[in-house]
PDB file of C-alpha atoms in Angstrom:
ATOM      1  CA  LEU A   1     -21.945 -72.815  11.379  1.00 91.00           C
ATOM      2  CA  THR A   2     -20.730 -75.033  14.192  1.00 93.00           C
ATOM      3  CA  ARG A   3     -21.354 -74.064  17.781  1.00 92.00           C
ATOM      4  CA  ASN A   4     -20.981 -75.738  21.164  1.00 94.00           C
ATOM      5  CA  ASN A   5     -24.258 -77.068  22.487  1.00 92.00           C
ATOM      6  CA  ILE A   6     -24.825 -74.006  24.642  1.00 88.00           C
ATOM      7  CA  GLU A   7     -27.885 -71.830  24.207  1.00 83.00           C
ATOM      8  CA  LYS A   8     -28.938 -68.705  26.087  1.00 83.00           C
ATOM      9  CA  GLY A   9     -26.548 -69.475  28.935  1.00 87.00           C
ATOM     10  CA  HIS A  10     -27.644 -73.100  29.300  1.00 92.00           C
ATOM     11  CA  THR A  11     -25.085 -75.839  28.644  1.00 93.00           C
ATOM     12  CA  TYR A  12     -26.422 -79.081  27.219  1.00 93.00           C
ATOM     13  CA  LYS A  13     -24.285 -82.140  27.979  1.00 95.00           C
ATOM     14  CA  SER A  14     -24.402 -85.646  26.559  1.00 95.00           C
ATOM     15  CA  ASP A  15     -25.074 -88.725  28.661  1.00 96.00           C
ATOM     16  CA  ASP A  16     -21.291 -88.975  29.162  1.00 94.00           C
ATOM     17  CA  ALA A  17     -21.182 -85.327  30.431  1.00 96.00           C
ATOM     18  CA  VAL A  18     -19.530 -83.842  27.304  1.00 96.00           C
ATOM     19  CA  VAL A  19     -20.681 -80.681  25.527  1.00 96.00           C
ATOM     20  CA  LYS A  20     -21.080 -81.755  21.898  1.00 97.00           C
ATOM     21  CA  LEU A  21     -21.135 -79.616  18.748  1.00 97.00           C
ATOM     22  CA  ARG A  22     -24.238 -78.647  16.823  1.00 96.00           C
ATOM     23  CA  ILE A  23     -25.070 -77.030  13.509  1.00 96.00           C
ATOM     24  CA  ILE A  24     -26.967 -73.766  13.500  1.00 91.00           C
ATOM     25  CA  HIS A  25     -27.895 -71.397  10.727  1.00 87.00           C
ATOM     26  CA  ALA A  26     -28.769 -67.750  10.813  1.00 85.00           C
ATOM     27  CA  LYS A  27     -30.255 -65.143   8.550  1.00 86.00           C
ATOM     28  CA  ASN A  28     -29.221 -61.512   8.229  1.00 90.00           C
ATOM     29  CA  GLN A  29     -32.309 -59.401   8.844  1.00 91.00           C
ATOM     30  CA  ASN A  30     -31.974 -55.619   9.006  1.00 93.00           C
ATOM     31  CA  LYS A  31     -28.196 -55.900   9.508  1.00 92.00           C
ATOM     32  CA  GLU A  32     -28.582 -58.303  12.457  1.00 91.00           C
ATOM     33  CA  TRP A  33     -28.013 -62.038  12.543  1.00 87.00           C
ATOM     34  CA  VAL A  34     -31.117 -63.930  13.599  1.00 86.00           C
ATOM     35  CA  GLU A  35     -30.843 -67.633  14.383  1.00 76.00           C
ATOM     36  CA  ILE A  36     -33.250 -69.915  12.601  1.00 78.00           C
ATOM     37  CA  PRO A  37     -34.424 -73.123  14.340  1.00 78.00           C
ATOM     38  CA  ASP A  38     -31.714 -75.730  14.895  1.00 83.00           C
ATOM     39  CA  PHE A  39     -30.696 -78.318  12.358  1.00 92.00           C
ATOM     40  CA  ALA A  40     -33.246 -81.102  12.880  1.00 95.00           C
ATOM     41  CA  TYR A  41     -30.591 -83.813  13.324  1.00 97.00           C
ATOM     42  CA  ASN A  42     -28.594 -82.166  16.126  1.00 96.00           C
ATOM     43  CA  ASN A  43     -28.468 -84.356  19.229  1.00 96.00           C
ATOM     44  CA  VAL A  44     -26.945 -83.774  22.678  1.00 96.00           C
ATOM     45  CA  ASN A  45     -25.318 -87.247  22.520  1.00 97.00           C
ATOM     46  CA  PHE A  46     -23.295 -86.783  19.323  1.00 97.00           C
ATOM     47  CA  ASN A  47     -21.621 -84.048  17.311  1.00 98.00           C
ATOM     48  CA  CYS A  48     -22.953 -82.449  14.142  1.00 98.00           C
ATOM     49  CA  ALA A  49     -20.343 -80.040  12.794  1.00 98.00           C
ATOM     50  CA  HIS A  50     -18.599 -78.376   9.844  1.00 97.00           C
ATOM     51  CA  PRO A  51     -21.649 -77.717   7.639  1.00 97.00           C
ATOM     52  CA  SER A  52     -21.090 -76.898   3.988  1.00 96.00           C
ATOM     53  CA  LEU A  53     -23.769 -76.156   1.406  1.00 95.00           C
ATOM     54  CA  SER A  54     -23.502 -77.304  -2.189  1.00 94.00           C
ATOM     55  CA  PRO A  55     -23.212 -74.431  -4.688  1.00 93.00           C
ATOM     56  CA  ASP A  56     -26.939 -74.734  -5.532  1.00 94.00           C
ATOM     57  CA  GLY A  57     -27.900 -74.783  -1.819  1.00 93.00           C
ATOM     58  CA  ASN A  58     -29.767 -78.084  -2.128  1.00 95.00           C
ATOM     59  CA  ARG A  59     -27.309 -80.371  -0.328  1.00 96.00           C
ATOM     60  CA  LEU A  60     -25.811 -79.943   3.114  1.00 96.00           C
ATOM     61  CA  TYR A  61     -22.576 -81.821   3.811  1.00 97.00           C
ATOM     62  CA  PHE A  62     -21.400 -82.132   7.413  1.00 98.00           C
ATOM     63  CA  SER A  63     -19.376 -84.215   9.889  1.00 98.00           C
ATOM     64  CA  SER A  64     -20.875 -86.285  12.677  1.00 98.00           C
ATOM     65  CA  ASP A  65     -20.091 -89.097  15.076  1.00 98.00           C
ATOM     66  CA  MET A  66     -23.739 -90.205  15.133  1.00 98.00           C
ATOM     67  CA  PRO A  67     -24.317 -93.940  15.638  1.00 97.00           C
ATOM     68  CA  GLY A  68     -23.821 -96.185  12.618  1.00 95.00           C
ATOM     69  CA  GLY A  69     -20.701 -94.587  11.178  1.00 96.00           C
ATOM     70  CA  PHE A  70     -17.358 -96.079  10.166  1.00 96.00           C
ATOM     71  CA  GLY A  71     -15.147 -94.419  12.765  1.00 89.00           C
ATOM     72  CA  GLY A  72     -14.700 -91.266  14.816  1.00 95.00           C
ATOM     73  CA  MET A  73     -16.406 -88.593  12.702  1.00 98.00           C
ATOM     74  CA  ASP A  74     -17.923 -89.428   9.315  1.00 98.00           C
ATOM     75  CA  LEU A  75     -19.151 -87.265   6.452  1.00 97.00           C
ATOM     76  CA  TYR A  76     -22.883 -87.085   5.714  1.00 97.00           C
ATOM     77  CA  VAL A  77     -25.190 -85.347   3.252  1.00 96.00           C
ATOM     78  CA  CYS A  78     -28.794 -84.167   3.521  1.00 97.00           C
ATOM     79  CA  LYS A  79     -30.870 -83.062   0.548  1.00 96.00           C
ATOM     80  CA  LYS A  80     -33.346 -80.203   0.654  1.00 94.00           C
ATOM     81  CA  ASP A  81     -36.878 -81.488   0.181  1.00 91.00           C
ATOM     82  CA  SER A  82     -39.787 -79.014   0.307  1.00 91.00           C
ATOM     83  CA  GLY A  83     -37.681 -76.628   2.387  1.00 87.00           C
ATOM     84  CA  ASN A  84     -36.594 -79.289   4.913  1.00 92.00           C
ATOM     85  CA  TRP A  85     -33.440 -81.384   5.123  1.00 95.00           C
ATOM     86  CA  SER A  86     -33.775 -85.105   4.407  1.00 96.00           C
ATOM     87  CA  LYS A  87     -32.477 -87.724   6.819  1.00 97.00           C
ATOM     88  CA  PRO A  88     -28.637 -87.674   6.817  1.00 97.00           C
ATOM     89  CA  LYS A  89     -27.009 -90.155   4.449  1.00 96.00           C
ATOM     90  CA  ASN A  90     -23.531 -91.419   5.328  1.00 96.00           C
ATOM     91  CA  LEU A  91     -21.199 -90.917   2.347  1.00 95.00           C
ATOM     92  CA  GLY A  92     -20.001 -94.500   2.759  1.00 94.00           C
ATOM     93  CA  ASN A  93     -16.700 -96.266   3.241  1.00 94.00           C
ATOM     94  CA  GLU A  94     -15.180 -94.916   0.011  1.00 93.00           C
ATOM     95  CA  ILE A  95     -14.929 -91.519   1.749  1.00 94.00           C
ATOM     96  CA  ASN A  96     -15.189 -92.337   5.459  1.00 96.00           C
ATOM     97  CA  THR A  97     -12.506 -94.158   7.430  1.00 97.00           C
ATOM     98  CA  ALA A  98     -12.019 -95.520  10.938  1.00 97.00           C
ATOM     99  CA  GLY A  99     -10.456 -92.137  11.776  1.00 97.00           C
ATOM    100  CA  ASN A 100     -11.962 -88.667  11.649  1.00 98.00           C
ATOM    101  CA  ASP A 101     -13.296 -87.359   8.339  1.00 98.00           C
ATOM    102  CA  LEU A 102     -14.100 -83.672   8.652  1.00 98.00           C
ATOM    103  CA  PHE A 103     -14.574 -80.262   7.015  1.00 97.00           C
ATOM    104  CA  PRO A 104     -16.401 -81.180   3.784  1.00 97.00           C
ATOM    105  CA  TYR A 105     -16.555 -78.651   0.941  1.00 95.00           C
ATOM    106  CA  LEU A 106     -18.082 -79.014  -2.530  1.00 94.00           C
ATOM    107  CA  HIS A 107     -16.618 -76.584  -5.040  1.00 92.00           C
ATOM    108  CA  ASP A 108     -18.605 -75.153  -7.972  1.00 90.00           C
ATOM    109  CA  ASP A 109     -16.672 -77.393 -10.387  1.00 89.00           C
ATOM    110  CA  GLY A 110     -17.847 -80.555  -8.580  1.00 89.00           C
ATOM    111  CA  THR A 111     -14.631 -81.180  -6.653  1.00 92.00           C
ATOM    112  CA  PHE A 112     -15.349 -82.499  -3.180  1.00 95.00           C
ATOM    113  CA  LEU A 113     -12.687 -81.657  -0.596  1.00 95.00           C
ATOM    114  CA  PHE A 114     -12.405 -82.861   2.985  1.00 97.00           C
ATOM    115  CA  SER A 115      -9.874 -83.565   5.718  1.00 97.00           C
ATOM    116  CA  SER A 116      -9.069 -86.936   7.253  1.00 98.00           C
ATOM    117  CA  ASN A 117      -6.642 -88.479   9.693  1.00 97.00           C
ATOM    118  CA  GLY A 118      -7.723 -92.015   8.761  1.00 96.00           C
ATOM    119  CA  ARG A 119      -5.763 -92.314   5.492  1.00 95.00           C
ATOM    120  CA  ASP A 120      -2.107 -92.524   4.625  1.00 91.00           C
ATOM    121  CA  GLY A 121      -0.897 -88.960   4.578  1.00 92.00           C
ATOM    122  CA  LEU A 122       1.729 -86.514   5.733  1.00 94.00           C
ATOM    123  CA  GLY A 123       0.494 -86.448   9.352  1.00 94.00           C
ATOM    124  CA  GLY A 124      -2.464 -85.168  11.339  1.00 95.00           C
ATOM    125  CA  LEU A 125      -5.432 -84.150   9.238  1.00 97.00           C
ATOM    126  CA  ASP A 126      -4.632 -84.006   5.525  1.00 97.00           C
ATOM    127  CA  ILE A 127      -6.812 -82.487   2.811  1.00 96.00           C
ATOM    128  CA  TYR A 128      -8.145 -84.828   0.105  1.00 96.00           C
ATOM    129  CA  ASN A 129     -10.188 -84.294  -3.038  1.00 94.00           C
ATOM    130  CA  CYS A 130     -12.369 -86.306  -5.396  1.00 95.00           C
ATOM    131  CA  LYS A 131     -15.424 -85.879  -7.595  1.00 93.00           C
ATOM    132  CA  ILE A 132     -18.720 -86.919  -6.068  1.00 88.00           C
ATOM    133  CA  ASN A 133     -22.318 -87.341  -7.178  1.00 78.00           C
ATOM    134  CA  ASP A 134     -25.231 -89.463  -5.959  1.00 68.00           C
ATOM    135  CA  SER A 135     -23.791 -92.776  -7.117  1.00 66.00           C
ATOM    136  CA  LEU A 136     -20.102 -92.304  -7.951  1.00 73.00           C
ATOM    137  CA  ILE A 137     -16.994 -91.198  -6.104  1.00 84.00           C
ATOM    138  CA  THR A 138     -13.814 -90.870  -8.143  1.00 85.00           C
ATOM    139  CA  GLU A 139     -10.393 -91.805  -6.814  1.00 92.00           C
ATOM    140  CA  ILE A 140      -9.574 -89.870  -3.665  1.00 95.00           C
ATOM    141  CA  ASP A 141      -6.332 -87.896  -3.909  1.00 95.00           C
ATOM    142  CA  ASN A 142      -4.199 -86.426  -1.140  1.00 96.00           C
ATOM    143  CA  MET A 143      -3.468 -82.800  -2.108  1.00 93.00           C
ATOM    144  CA  GLY A 144       0.153 -83.292  -1.028  1.00 94.00           C
ATOM    145  CA  SER A 145       2.684 -80.663  -0.064  1.00 95.00           C
ATOM    146  CA  PRO A 146       2.616 -77.659   0.207  1.00 92.00           C
ATOM    147  CA  ILE A 147      -1.123 -77.838   1.021  1.00 92.00           C
ATOM    148  CA  ASN A 148      -0.652 -80.696   3.485  1.00 95.00           C
ATOM    149  CA  SER A 149       1.973 -80.781   6.203  1.00 95.00           C
ATOM    150  CA  SER A 150       2.854 -82.981   9.162  1.00 96.00           C
ATOM    151  CA  TYR A 151       0.299 -80.957  11.174  1.00 96.00           C
ATOM    152  CA  ASP A 152      -3.495 -80.649  10.886  1.00 95.00           C
ATOM    153  CA  ASP A 153      -4.621 -79.178   7.549  1.00 93.00           C
ATOM    154  CA  PHE A 154      -8.329 -78.492   7.109  1.00 94.00           C
ATOM    155  CA  GLY A 155     -11.119 -76.146   6.082  1.00 91.00           C
ATOM    156  CA  ILE A 156     -10.040 -75.500   2.495  1.00 89.00           C
ATOM    157  CA  VAL A 157     -12.120 -73.283   0.171  1.00 88.00           C
ATOM    158  CA  PHE A 158     -11.407 -71.832  -3.270  1.00 84.00           C
ATOM    159  CA  ASP A 159     -12.684 -69.051  -5.488  1.00 83.00           C
ATOM    160  CA  ASN A 160     -14.714 -70.002  -8.570  1.00 80.00           C
ATOM    161  CA  ASN A 161     -11.600 -70.572 -10.742  1.00 77.00           C
ATOM    162  CA  THR A 162      -9.657 -72.439  -8.026  1.00 75.00           C
ATOM    163  CA  SER A 163      -6.977 -69.790  -8.561  1.00 77.00           C
ATOM    164  CA  TYR A 164      -7.132 -68.550  -4.971  1.00 79.00           C
ATOM    165  CA  GLY A 165      -8.159 -70.156  -1.726  1.00 84.00           C
ATOM    166  CA  TYR A 166      -7.360 -70.606   1.909  1.00 85.00           C
ATOM    167  CA  PHE A 167      -7.334 -73.331   4.552  1.00 89.00           C
TER     168      PHE A 167
END
């Protein structure tokens, strides 16, 4: 999940005095949520946010404004390797824009969904979809109305059949 960079009452600020976002994960032990050590690539000077695991749990997609991106926030992926997450890989300029690319989600059927305000759309953040694998990204489609509006639309998820969902 995404949390402000505040821990046990201490606020961590970036060099420009802003509280950034970080990714944390937790485990339910004996009906209580126990935090597991932070995501290794969190940093007080940039945001790491909107984590989403692949259906098999071996890839972690997330948004970040870490140095080296294409714009505001870009989408990244890490692969699980011997129980640890690999170095984040930027999903490239086919997905990422000069704007903000956020809220990634990989459905069981291989559809990759995300929100962006850096593409032609209906206004604000719009939800887009494509198919994605290690070396190929299919054409990126705006989901259109009624999913998208002139406001911010984000955080979409579906059931296994894509019959029901929410955003």
